[in-house]
PDB file of C-alpha atoms and ligand atoms in Angstrom:
ATOM      1  CA  MET A   1     -32.205  13.552 -11.234  1.00 85.00           C
ATOM      2  CA  VAL A   2     -29.239  13.004  -9.968  1.00 94.00           C
ATOM      3  CA  GLU A   3     -28.242  12.924  -6.592  1.00 96.00           C
ATOM      4  CA  ILE A   4     -24.338  11.640  -5.142  1.00 98.00           C
ATOM      5  CA  ASP A   5     -23.940  10.790  -1.885  1.00 98.00           C
ATOM      6  CA  LEU A   6     -20.530  10.407  -1.206  1.00 97.00           C
ATOM      7  CA  ASN A   7     -20.406   8.016   2.301  1.00 97.00           C
ATOM      8  CA  HIS A   8     -17.698   7.741   4.715  1.00 97.00           C
ATOM      9  CA  ILE A   9     -14.857   8.018   1.732  1.00 97.00           C
ATOM     10  CA  TYR A  10     -11.523   7.314   2.163  1.00 97.00           C
ATOM     11  CA  LYS A  11      -8.385   7.651   0.225  1.00 97.00           C
ATOM     12  CA  LYS A  12      -4.602   6.322   0.015  1.00 96.00           C
ATOM     13  CA  TYR A  13      -2.622   6.483  -2.632  1.00 96.00           C
ATOM     14  CA  ASP A  14      -0.646   2.687  -3.390  1.00 91.00           C
ATOM     15  CA  ASN A  15       3.207   4.756  -3.150  1.00 89.00           C
ATOM     16  CA  SER A  16       2.216   6.592   0.128  1.00 85.00           C
ATOM     17  CA  LYS A  17       2.580   5.789   4.199  1.00 81.00           C
ATOM     18  CA  GLU A  18       0.541   3.127   6.258  1.00 76.00           C
ATOM     19  CA  SER A  19      -0.997   6.314   7.981  1.00 79.00           C
ATOM     20  CA  ASP A  20      -1.119   9.255   5.054  1.00 90.00           C
ATOM     21  CA  TYR A  21      -5.069   9.230   4.013  1.00 94.00           C
ATOM     22  CA  ALA A  22      -5.141  11.772   0.894  1.00 96.00           C
ATOM     23  CA  VAL A  23      -8.600  11.671   2.896  1.00 97.00           C
ATOM     24  CA  SER A  24     -10.682  10.596   5.153  1.00 96.00           C
ATOM     25  CA  ASP A  25     -14.147   9.824   6.141  1.00 96.00           C
ATOM     26  CA  PHE A  26     -15.392  12.328   3.682  1.00 96.00           C
ATOM     27  CA  ASP A  27     -19.387  12.841   3.759  1.00 96.00           C
ATOM     28  CA  LEU A  28     -21.610  14.805   1.682  1.00 96.00           C
ATOM     29  CA  HIS A  29     -24.966  14.587   0.263  1.00 97.00           C
ATOM     30  CA  ILE A  30     -24.823  16.250  -2.940  1.00 97.00           C
ATOM     31  CA  LYS A  31     -28.922  17.200  -3.961  1.00 97.00           C
ATOM     32  CA  ASP A  32     -30.120  17.715  -7.820  1.00 97.00           C
ATOM     33  CA  LYS A  33     -28.705  20.092  -9.430  1.00 96.00           C
ATOM     34  CA  GLU A  34     -26.764  21.368  -6.834  1.00 97.00           C
ATOM     35  CA  PHE A  35     -23.754  23.825  -7.383  1.00 97.00           C
ATOM     36  CA  ILE A  36     -21.141  22.654  -4.867  1.00 98.00           C
ATOM     37  CA  VAL A  37     -17.747  24.827  -4.346  1.00 97.00           C
ATOM     38  CA  PHE A  38     -14.485  22.469  -2.644  1.00 97.00           C
ATOM     39  CA  VAL A  39     -12.657  25.187  -0.940  1.00 95.00           C
ATOM     40  CA  GLY A  40      -9.303  24.430   0.513  1.00 93.00           C
ATOM     41  CA  PRO A  41      -5.248  24.921   0.176  1.00 91.00           C
ATOM     42  CA  SER A  42      -3.441  22.519  -1.837  1.00 91.00           C
ATOM     43  CA  GLY A  43      -2.988  19.279  -1.502  1.00 93.00           C
ATOM     44  CA  CYS A  44      -6.068  19.004   1.172  1.00 95.00           C
ATOM     45  CA  GLY A  45      -7.147  16.129  -0.826  1.00 96.00           C
ATOM     46  CA  LYS A  46      -9.906  18.421  -3.154  1.00 96.00           C
ATOM     47  CA  SER A  47      -8.803  16.954  -6.159  1.00 96.00           C
ATOM     48  CA  THR A  48      -8.106  13.189  -5.239  1.00 97.00           C
ATOM     49  CA  ILE A  49     -12.481  13.059  -4.884  1.00 98.00           C
ATOM     50  CA  LEU A  50     -13.244  14.681  -8.334  1.00 97.00           C
ATOM     51  CA  ARG A  51     -10.996  11.720  -9.900  1.00 97.00           C
ATOM     52  CA  MET A  52     -12.909   9.125  -6.792  1.00 98.00           C
ATOM     53  CA  ILE A  53     -16.074  10.427  -8.575  1.00 98.00           C
ATOM     54  CA  ALA A  54     -14.999  10.081 -12.064  1.00 96.00           C
ATOM     55  CA  GLY A  55     -14.366   6.856 -10.931  1.00 97.00           C
ATOM     56  CA  LEU A  56     -10.140   7.689 -12.021  1.00 95.00           C
ATOM     57  CA  GLU A  57      -8.687   6.999  -8.714  1.00 96.00           C
ATOM     58  CA  ASP A  58      -9.710   3.647  -6.744  1.00 97.00           C
ATOM     59  CA  ILE A  59     -11.998   4.606  -3.150  1.00 98.00           C
ATOM     60  CA  THR A  60      -9.577   2.703  -0.436  1.00 97.00           C
ATOM     61  CA  LYS A  61     -12.726   3.312   2.133  1.00 97.00           C
ATOM     62  CA  GLY A  62     -16.162   4.214   1.661  1.00 98.00           C
ATOM     63  CA  GLU A  63     -19.074   4.394  -0.698  1.00 98.00           C
ATOM     64  CA  LEU A  64     -20.164   6.143  -3.832  1.00 98.00           C
ATOM     65  CA  ILE A  65     -24.019   5.984  -4.923  1.00 98.00           C
ATOM     66  CA  ILE A  66     -25.512   7.772  -7.622  1.00 97.00           C
ATOM     67  CA  ASP A  67     -28.583   8.177  -7.762  1.00 96.00           C
ATOM     68  CA  GLY A  68     -28.936   4.782  -4.895  1.00 95.00           C
ATOM     69  CA  LYS A  69     -27.251   2.885  -7.114  1.00 96.00           C
ATOM     70  CA  TYR A  70     -23.395   1.617  -5.687  1.00 97.00           C
ATOM     71  CA  GLU A  71     -21.176   2.844  -8.574  1.00 97.00           C
ATOM     72  CA  ASN A  72     -17.205   2.828  -6.429  1.00 97.00           C
ATOM     73  CA  ASP A  73     -16.333  -0.251  -9.623  1.00 96.00           C
ATOM     74  CA  THR A  74     -18.371   1.520 -11.999  1.00 96.00           C
ATOM     75  CA  ALA A  75     -15.096   1.940 -15.002  1.00 95.00           C
ATOM     76  CA  PRO A  76     -15.025   5.715 -15.893  1.00 91.00           C
ATOM     77  CA  LYS A  77     -16.137   5.409 -19.781  1.00 86.00           C
ATOM     78  CA  GLU A  78     -19.610   4.108 -18.254  1.00 90.00           C
ATOM     79  CA  ARG A  79     -19.964   6.694 -15.942  1.00 92.00           C
ATOM     80  CA  ASP A  80     -22.427   9.757 -16.890  1.00 91.00           C
ATOM     81  CA  ILE A  81     -19.972  12.027 -15.682  1.00 94.00           C
ATOM     82  CA  ALA A  82     -18.259  15.758 -17.306  1.00 93.00           C
ATOM     83  CA  MET A  83     -14.729  16.635 -16.457  1.00 93.00           C
ATOM     84  CA  VAL A  84     -12.844  19.608 -16.752  1.00 92.00           C
ATOM     85  CA  PHE A  85      -9.347  19.686 -16.317  1.00 89.00           C
ATOM     86  CA  GLN A  86      -7.185  22.625 -14.577  1.00 85.00           C
ATOM     87  CA  ASN A  87      -4.736  22.015 -17.722  1.00 82.00           C
ATOM     88  CA  TYR A  88      -7.551  21.601 -19.925  1.00 83.00           C
ATOM     89  CA  ALA A  89      -5.771  18.588 -21.409  1.00 87.00           C
ATOM     90  CA  LEU A  90      -6.565  19.937 -24.553  1.00 93.00           C
ATOM     91  CA  TYR A  91      -4.902  17.238 -27.067  1.00 95.00           C
ATOM     92  CA  PRO A  92      -2.229  19.980 -29.385  1.00 95.00           C
ATOM     93  CA  HIS A  93      -2.522  17.718 -32.071  1.00 96.00           C
ATOM     94  CA  MET A  94      -6.075  18.158 -33.050  1.00 97.00           C
ATOM     95  CA  THR A  95      -8.274  21.230 -33.731  1.00 97.00           C
ATOM     96  CA  VAL A  96     -10.582  22.180 -31.389  1.00 97.00           C
ATOM     97  CA  TYR A  97     -13.832  20.754 -33.256  1.00 97.00           C
ATOM     98  CA  ASP A  98     -11.737  17.584 -33.217  1.00 97.00           C
ATOM     99  CA  ASN A  99     -11.164  17.916 -29.345  1.00 96.00           C
ATOM    100  CA  MET A 100     -14.694  18.072 -28.574  1.00 96.00           C
ATOM    101  CA  ALA A 101     -15.098  14.982 -31.266  1.00 96.00           C
ATOM    102  CA  PHE A 102     -12.444  12.739 -29.765  1.00 93.00           C
ATOM    103  CA  GLY A 103     -14.857  11.473 -26.887  1.00 88.00           C
ATOM    104  CA  LEU A 104     -18.314  11.096 -28.132  1.00 91.00           C
ATOM    105  CA  LYS A 105     -15.766   8.556 -30.607  1.00 93.00           C
ATOM    106  CA  LEU A 106     -15.171   6.827 -28.119  1.00 87.00           C
ATOM    107  CA  ARG A 107     -18.436   5.972 -26.743  1.00 85.00           C
ATOM    108  CA  LYS A 108     -19.135   5.496 -31.101  1.00 89.00           C
ATOM    109  CA  TYR A 109     -21.781   8.165 -31.064  1.00 93.00           C
ATOM    110  CA  ASP A 110     -22.716   8.633 -35.046  1.00 95.00           C
ATOM    111  CA  LYS A 111     -20.856  11.389 -37.486  1.00 96.00           C
ATOM    112  CA  THR A 112     -24.487  13.491 -37.150  1.00 97.00           C
ATOM    113  CA  GLU A 113     -24.995  12.934 -34.027  1.00 96.00           C
ATOM    114  CA  ILE A 114     -21.316  14.541 -32.896  1.00 97.00           C
ATOM    115  CA  ASP A 115     -21.523  17.613 -35.133  1.00 97.00           C
ATOM    116  CA  LYS A 116     -24.893  18.522 -34.024  1.00 96.00           C
ATOM    117  CA  LYS A 117     -23.495  18.277 -30.080  1.00 95.00           C
ATOM    118  CA  ILE A 118     -20.178  20.258 -31.231  1.00 96.00           C
ATOM    119  CA  LYS A 119     -22.518  23.149 -32.940  1.00 95.00           C
ATOM    120  CA  TYR A 120     -24.772  23.767 -29.769  1.00 91.00           C
ATOM    121  CA  ALA A 121     -21.509  23.550 -27.323  1.00 91.00           C
ATOM    122  CA  ALA A 122     -19.501  25.770 -30.239  1.00 93.00           C
ATOM    123  CA  GLU A 123     -22.867  27.963 -30.018  1.00 90.00           C
ATOM    124  CA  VAL A 124     -23.358  27.935 -26.113  1.00 86.00           C
ATOM    125  CA  LEU A 125     -19.879  28.722 -25.627  1.00 87.00           C
ATOM    126  CA  GLY A 126     -19.160  31.657 -28.533  1.00 89.00           C
ATOM    127  CA  LEU A 127     -16.851  29.034 -30.846  1.00 93.00           C
ATOM    128  CA  GLU A 128     -18.204  28.619 -34.276  1.00 95.00           C
ATOM    129  CA  ASP A 129     -15.392  30.593 -35.718  1.00 96.00           C
ATOM    130  CA  TYR A 130     -12.510  28.403 -33.927  1.00 97.00           C
ATOM    131  CA  LEU A 131     -13.579  24.936 -34.257  1.00 97.00           C
ATOM    132  CA  GLN A 132     -11.269  23.918 -37.002  1.00 97.00           C
ATOM    133  CA  ARG A 133      -8.202  25.871 -35.120  1.00 97.00           C
ATOM    134  CA  ARG A 134      -5.476  23.693 -32.805  1.00 97.00           C
ATOM    135  CA  PRO A 135      -5.431  24.858 -28.802  1.00 95.00           C
ATOM    136  CA  ALA A 136      -2.077  26.516 -29.900  1.00 95.00           C
ATOM    137  CA  GLU A 137      -3.804  29.130 -31.629  1.00 96.00           C
ATOM    138  CA  LEU A 138      -5.873  30.136 -29.492  1.00 95.00           C
ATOM    139  CA  SER A 139      -6.202  32.821 -25.932  1.00 91.00           C
ATOM    140  CA  GLY A 140      -5.942  31.167 -22.797  1.00 88.00           C
ATOM    141  CA  GLY A 141      -9.982  32.042 -22.536  1.00 88.00           C
ATOM    142  CA  GLN A 142     -10.638  30.008 -25.361  1.00 91.00           C
ATOM    143  CA  ARG A 143      -8.843  27.305 -24.247  1.00 92.00           C
ATOM    144  CA  GLN A 144     -10.895  26.883 -21.499  1.00 89.00           C
ATOM    145  CA  ARG A 145     -13.936  27.399 -23.708  1.00 91.00           C
ATOM    146  CA  VAL A 146     -12.465  24.021 -25.402  1.00 94.00           C
ATOM    147  CA  ALA A 147     -11.983  22.589 -22.136  1.00 92.00           C
ATOM    148  CA  LEU A 148     -15.521  23.479 -21.672  1.00 91.00           C
ATOM    149  CA  GLY A 149     -16.962  22.582 -24.594  1.00 93.00           C
ATOM    150  CA  ARG A 150     -15.467  19.182 -24.190  1.00 92.00           C
ATOM    151  CA  ALA A 151     -17.499  18.519 -20.826  1.00 90.00           C
ATOM    152  CA  ILE A 152     -21.313  19.777 -22.481  1.00 90.00           C
ATOM    153  CA  VAL A 153     -20.934  17.638 -25.036  1.00 93.00           C
ATOM    154  CA  ARG A 154     -20.836  14.158 -23.430  1.00 89.00           C
ATOM    155  CA  ASP A 155     -24.487  15.681 -22.376  1.00 86.00           C
ATOM    156  CA  ALA A 156     -23.301  14.210 -18.944  1.00 92.00           C
ATOM    157  CA  PRO A 157     -26.502  15.141 -15.836  1.00 94.00           C
ATOM    158  CA  ILE A 158     -22.741  15.662 -13.830  1.00 96.00           C
ATOM    159  CA  PHE A 159     -20.319  18.031 -13.964  1.00 95.00           C
ATOM    160  CA  LEU A 160     -17.064  17.486 -12.244  1.00 97.00           C
ATOM    161  CA  MET A 161     -14.485  20.803 -12.896  1.00 96.00           C
ATOM    162  CA  ASP A 162     -11.399  20.670 -10.978  1.00 95.00           C
ATOM    163  CA  GLU A 163      -9.440  24.428 -10.633  1.00 92.00           C
ATOM    164  CA  PRO A 164     -11.038  25.009 -13.868  1.00 90.00           C
ATOM    165  CA  LEU A 165     -10.668  28.964 -13.650  1.00 89.00           C
ATOM    166  CA  SER A 166      -7.024  28.520 -12.324  1.00 85.00           C
ATOM    167  CA  ASN A 167      -4.959  29.657 -15.804  1.00 81.00           C
ATOM    168  CA  LEU A 168      -6.172  32.377 -16.308  1.00 83.00           C
ATOM    169  CA  ASP A 169      -5.285  36.053 -15.778  1.00 84.00           C
ATOM    170  CA  ALA A 170      -7.706  37.928 -13.354  1.00 87.00           C
ATOM    171  CA  LYS A 171      -9.498  39.741 -16.004  1.00 85.00           C
ATOM    172  CA  LEU A 172     -10.851  36.573 -17.590  1.00 83.00           C
ATOM    173  CA  ARG A 173     -11.827  34.273 -14.590  1.00 86.00           C
ATOM    174  CA  VAL A 174     -13.850  36.995 -13.635  1.00 89.00           C
ATOM    175  CA  SER A 175     -15.697  36.749 -17.096  1.00 85.00           C
ATOM    176  CA  MET A 176     -15.640  33.295 -17.370  1.00 86.00           C
ATOM    177  CA  ARG A 177     -16.400  32.838 -13.476  1.00 89.00           C
ATOM    178  CA  ALA A 178     -20.300  34.324 -14.309  1.00 88.00           C
ATOM    179  CA  GLU A 179     -20.350  31.947 -18.314  1.00 86.00           C
ATOM    180  CA  ILE A 180     -19.443  29.230 -15.827  1.00 90.00           C
ATOM    181  CA  ALA A 181     -22.754  30.112 -13.359  1.00 90.00           C
ATOM    182  CA  LYS A 182     -24.466  30.795 -16.535  1.00 88.00           C
ATOM    183  CA  LEU A 183     -23.950  27.294 -18.913  1.00 88.00           C
ATOM    184  CA  HIS A 184     -24.857  25.731 -14.307  1.00 91.00           C
ATOM    185  CA  GLN A 185     -28.485  27.223 -15.837  1.00 90.00           C
ATOM    186  CA  ARG A 186     -28.925  25.959 -19.029  1.00 87.00           C
ATOM    187  CA  LEU A 187     -27.559  22.281 -18.715  1.00 87.00           C
ATOM    188  CA  ASN A 188     -29.554  22.556 -14.965  1.00 90.00           C
ATOM    189  CA  THR A 189     -26.121  19.651 -13.921  1.00 94.00           C
ATOM    190  CA  THR A 190     -25.376  18.593 -10.533  1.00 97.00           C
ATOM    191  CA  THR A 191     -21.806  20.256 -10.595  1.00 97.00           C
ATOM    192  CA  ILE A 192     -18.350  19.868  -7.716  1.00 97.00           C
ATOM    193  CA  TYR A 193     -16.679  22.777  -8.757  1.00 97.00           C
ATOM    194  CA  VAL A 194     -12.756  22.750  -6.825  1.00 96.00           C
ATOM    195  CA  THR A 195     -10.912  25.850  -6.243  1.00 94.00           C
ATOM    196  CA  HIS A 196      -8.939  27.485  -3.545  1.00 88.00           C
ATOM    197  CA  ASP A 197     -10.812  31.345  -4.543  1.00 89.00           C
ATOM    198  CA  GLN A 198     -13.023  31.896  -2.044  1.00 90.00           C
ATOM    199  CA  THR A 199     -14.617  34.356  -4.107  1.00 91.00           C
ATOM    200  CA  GLU A 200     -15.643  31.775  -6.707  1.00 92.00           C
ATOM    201  CA  ALA A 201     -16.446  29.919  -4.329  1.00 93.00           C
ATOM    202  CA  MET A 202     -19.129  32.718  -2.136  1.00 93.00           C
ATOM    203  CA  THR A 203     -20.589  33.902  -6.299  1.00 92.00           C
ATOM    204  CA  MET A 204     -20.335  30.361  -7.274  1.00 94.00           C
ATOM    205  CA  ALA A 205     -21.977  28.006  -5.117  1.00 96.00           C
ATOM    206  CA  ASP A 206     -25.367  26.888  -3.318  1.00 96.00           C
ATOM    207  CA  ARG A 207     -23.788  24.760  -0.526  1.00 97.00           C
ATOM    208  CA  ILE A 208     -19.836  24.740   0.176  1.00 97.00           C
ATOM    209  CA  VAL A 209     -17.704  22.344   1.354  1.00 97.00           C
ATOM    210  CA  VAL A 210     -14.240  24.044   3.317  1.00 95.00           C
ATOM    211  CA  MET A 211     -11.771  21.010   3.433  1.00 95.00           C
ATOM    212  CA  SER A 212      -8.689  20.854   5.507  1.00 93.00           C
ATOM    213  CA  MET A 213      -5.682  17.789   5.150  1.00 92.00           C
ATOM    214  CA  GLY A 214      -8.559  15.882   3.374  1.00 93.00           C
ATOM    215  CA  GLU A 215     -11.491  16.074   5.827  1.00 93.00           C
ATOM    216  CA  VAL A 216     -14.835  18.734   5.654  1.00 94.00           C
ATOM    217  CA  GLN A 217     -14.159  21.338   7.764  1.00 94.00           C
ATOM    218  CA  GLN A 218     -17.176  23.175   7.253  1.00 95.00           C
ATOM    219  CA  ILE A 219     -21.065  22.364   5.114  1.00 96.00           C
ATOM    220  CA  GLY A 220     -23.000  25.240   4.383  1.00 96.00           C
ATOM    221  CA  THR A 221     -24.075  28.098   2.153  1.00 96.00           C
ATOM    222  CA  PRO A 222     -21.752  31.045   1.240  1.00 94.00           C
ATOM    223  CA  LYS A 223     -23.273  32.712   3.845  1.00 93.00           C
ATOM    224  CA  GLU A 224     -23.384  29.928   6.744  1.00 94.00           C
ATOM    225  CA  VAL A 225     -19.436  29.365   5.742  1.00 92.00           C
ATOM    226  CA  TYR A 226     -17.886  33.165   5.373  1.00 83.00           C
ATOM    227  CA  LEU A 227     -20.398  35.221   7.334  1.00 73.00           C
ATOM    228  CA  HIS A 228     -21.048  33.079  10.209  1.00 66.00           C
ATOM    229  CA  PRO A 229     -18.029  31.203  10.489  1.00 58.00           C
TER     230      PRO A 229
HETATM  231  P1  LIG B   1      -3.559  20.450  -7.372  1.00 55.08           P
HETATM  232  O1  LIG B   1      -2.944  20.977  -8.756  1.00 55.08           O
HETATM  233  O2  LIG B   1      -4.720  19.334  -7.587  1.00 55.08           O
HETATM  234  O3  LIG B   1      -3.311  20.336  -6.344  1.00 55.08           O
HETATM  235  P2  LIG B   1      -0.892  19.251  -7.915  1.00 55.08           P
HETATM  236  O4  LIG B   1      -0.803  20.423  -8.722  1.00 55.08           O
HETATM  237  O5  LIG B   1      -0.264  19.409  -7.122  1.00 55.08           O
HETATM  238  O6  LIG B   1      -1.819  18.624  -8.239  1.00 55.08           O
HETATM  239  O7  LIG B   1      -0.052  17.584  -9.164  1.00 55.08           O
HETATM  240  C1  LIG B   1      -1.138  17.649  -9.854  1.00 55.08           C
HETATM  241  C2  LIG B   1      -1.229  16.526 -10.089  1.00 55.08           C
HETATM  242  O8  LIG B   1      -0.094  15.121 -10.011  1.00 55.08           O
HETATM  243  C3  LIG B   1      -2.235  15.107  -9.302  1.00 55.08           C
HETATM  244  O9  LIG B   1      -3.495  15.354 -10.507  1.00 55.08           O
HETATM  245  C4  LIG B   1      -1.739  14.276  -9.390  1.00 55.08           C
HETATM  246  O10 LIG B   1      -2.998  13.423  -9.565  1.00 55.08           O
HETATM  247  C5  LIG B   1      -0.533  14.055  -8.891  1.00 55.08           C
HETATM  248  N1  LIG B   1      -0.093  14.256  -7.588  1.00 55.08           N
HETATM  249  C6  LIG B   1       0.460  14.861  -6.423  1.00 55.08           C
HETATM  250  N2  LIG B   1       0.926  14.590  -5.739  1.00 55.08           N
HETATM  251  C7  LIG B   1       1.091  13.349  -6.327  1.00 55.08           C
HETATM  252  C8  LIG B   1       2.376  12.736  -5.278  1.00 55.08           C
HETATM  253  N3  LIG B   1       2.667  13.014  -4.422  1.00 55.08           N
HETATM  254  N4  LIG B   1       3.107  11.743  -5.987  1.00 55.08           N
HETATM  255  C9  LIG B   1       2.513  11.528  -6.912  1.00 55.08           C
HETATM  256  N5  LIG B   1       1.148  11.857  -7.934  1.00 55.08           N
HETATM  257  C10 LIG B   1       1.005  13.339  -7.703  1.00 55.08           C
HETATM  258  P1  LIG B   2      -5.927  19.470  -3.440  1.00 55.08           P
HETATM  259  O1  LIG B   2      -6.572  19.061  -4.949  1.00 55.08           O
HETATM  260  O2  LIG B   2      -7.230  19.928  -2.938  1.00 55.08           O
HETATM  261  O3  LIG B   2      -4.702  20.085  -4.261  1.00 55.08           O
HETATM  262  P2  LIG B   2      -5.211  15.979  -3.946  1.00 55.08           P
HETATM  263  O4  LIG B   2      -6.106  15.633  -3.712  1.00 55.08           O
HETATM  264  O5  LIG B   2      -4.295  16.663  -5.537  1.00 55.08           O
HETATM  265  O6  LIG B   2      -5.141  18.139  -3.501  1.00 55.08           O
HETATM  266  O7  LIG B   2      -3.485  15.659  -3.270  1.00 55.08           O
HETATM  267  C1  LIG B   2      -4.512  15.398  -1.375  1.00 55.08           C
HETATM  268  C2  LIG B   2      -3.117  14.728  -1.459  1.00 55.08           C
HETATM  269  O8  LIG B   2      -2.924  13.665  -1.374  1.00 55.08           O
HETATM  270  C3  LIG B   2      -2.051  15.636  -1.622  1.00 55.08           C
HETATM  271  O9  LIG B   2      -1.036  15.392   0.069  1.00 55.08           O
HETATM  272  C4  LIG B   2      -0.998  14.935  -2.457  1.00 55.08           C
HETATM  273  O10 LIG B   2       0.024  14.812  -2.433  1.00 55.08           O
HETATM  274  C5  LIG B   2      -0.907  13.403  -2.050  1.00 55.08           C
HETATM  275  N1  LIG B   2      -1.687  12.564  -3.540  1.00 55.08           N
HETATM  276  C6  LIG B   2      -2.092  13.576  -4.985  1.00 55.08           C
HETATM  277  N2  LIG B   2      -1.941  12.241  -6.128  1.00 55.08           N
HETATM  278  C7  LIG B   2      -1.413  11.226  -5.449  1.00 55.08           C
HETATM  279  C8  LIG B   2      -0.794  10.433  -6.245  1.00 55.08           C
HETATM  280  N3  LIG B   2      -1.221   9.727  -6.990  1.00 55.08           N
HETATM  281  N4  LIG B   2      -0.171   9.588  -5.755  1.00 55.08           N
HETATM  282  C9  LIG B   2       0.464   9.991  -4.247  1.00 55.08           C
HETATM  283  N5  LIG B   2      -0.284  10.621  -4.010  1.00 55.08           N
HETATM  284  C10 LIG B   2      -1.185  11.812  -4.619  1.00 55.08           C
END
């Protein structure tokens, strides 16, 4: 079971003005296995919140609670969280296999276990024939799948996705949308998905969090948010 509580979270970047908060008083309870989508214009603080949950940014004020446990100060490596970045952040000189294995080697998994996890992810994502290629030898959609694969092999109960489809063309975006929804059902993770695309939010979310200037504007099901705003 994985529930995430974001209790009155604030974020001020060190290099920003005294009064300039990237996130202010962000308050949200995320239920076990929920698919939450953050929507809102560029710069409204969506990525900042994901990065705070992943431990890549400090929380200025407020509490991150995961399953009742205070997590503000837990090192990123110690968090049971998988994140997919907008630019995929693949290592260009490494093969698909090595890209997926990297985080596991860092965590000292043994070779047999790494092989098994990568085999599973490759099968789920249809990447079996591409494991020895490098990112430059893949299509955009395949690179996207590798980025997802890198998250899947972590076997984490929490999935964070930061605009994972924004670099794909419109047609691929639609099909990957469906794939990610299916993946969510198969992996049964608690998921936060960031996008500025309302159609993605509407088709994928259990609940949508509409953000503006670092604050929550509205929280509700797609119906509540888009049909009865
Ligand atoms: P996003 O795609 O999340 O809206 P951007 O494309 O604006 O973010 O920025 C890409 C990266 O640059 C972000 O992940 C963030 O770490 C960094 N960044 C964004 N804004 C600033 C800023 N004002 N000062 C320093 N770094 C920034
Ligand atoms: P979004 O993901 O919604 O596009 P971000 O979380 O990337 O928004 O950014 C929220 C605000 O924080 C923006 O004003 C952005 O410029 C600022 N910001 C993001 N990253 C940094 C950073 N590393 N340093 C300073 N300001 C940043």
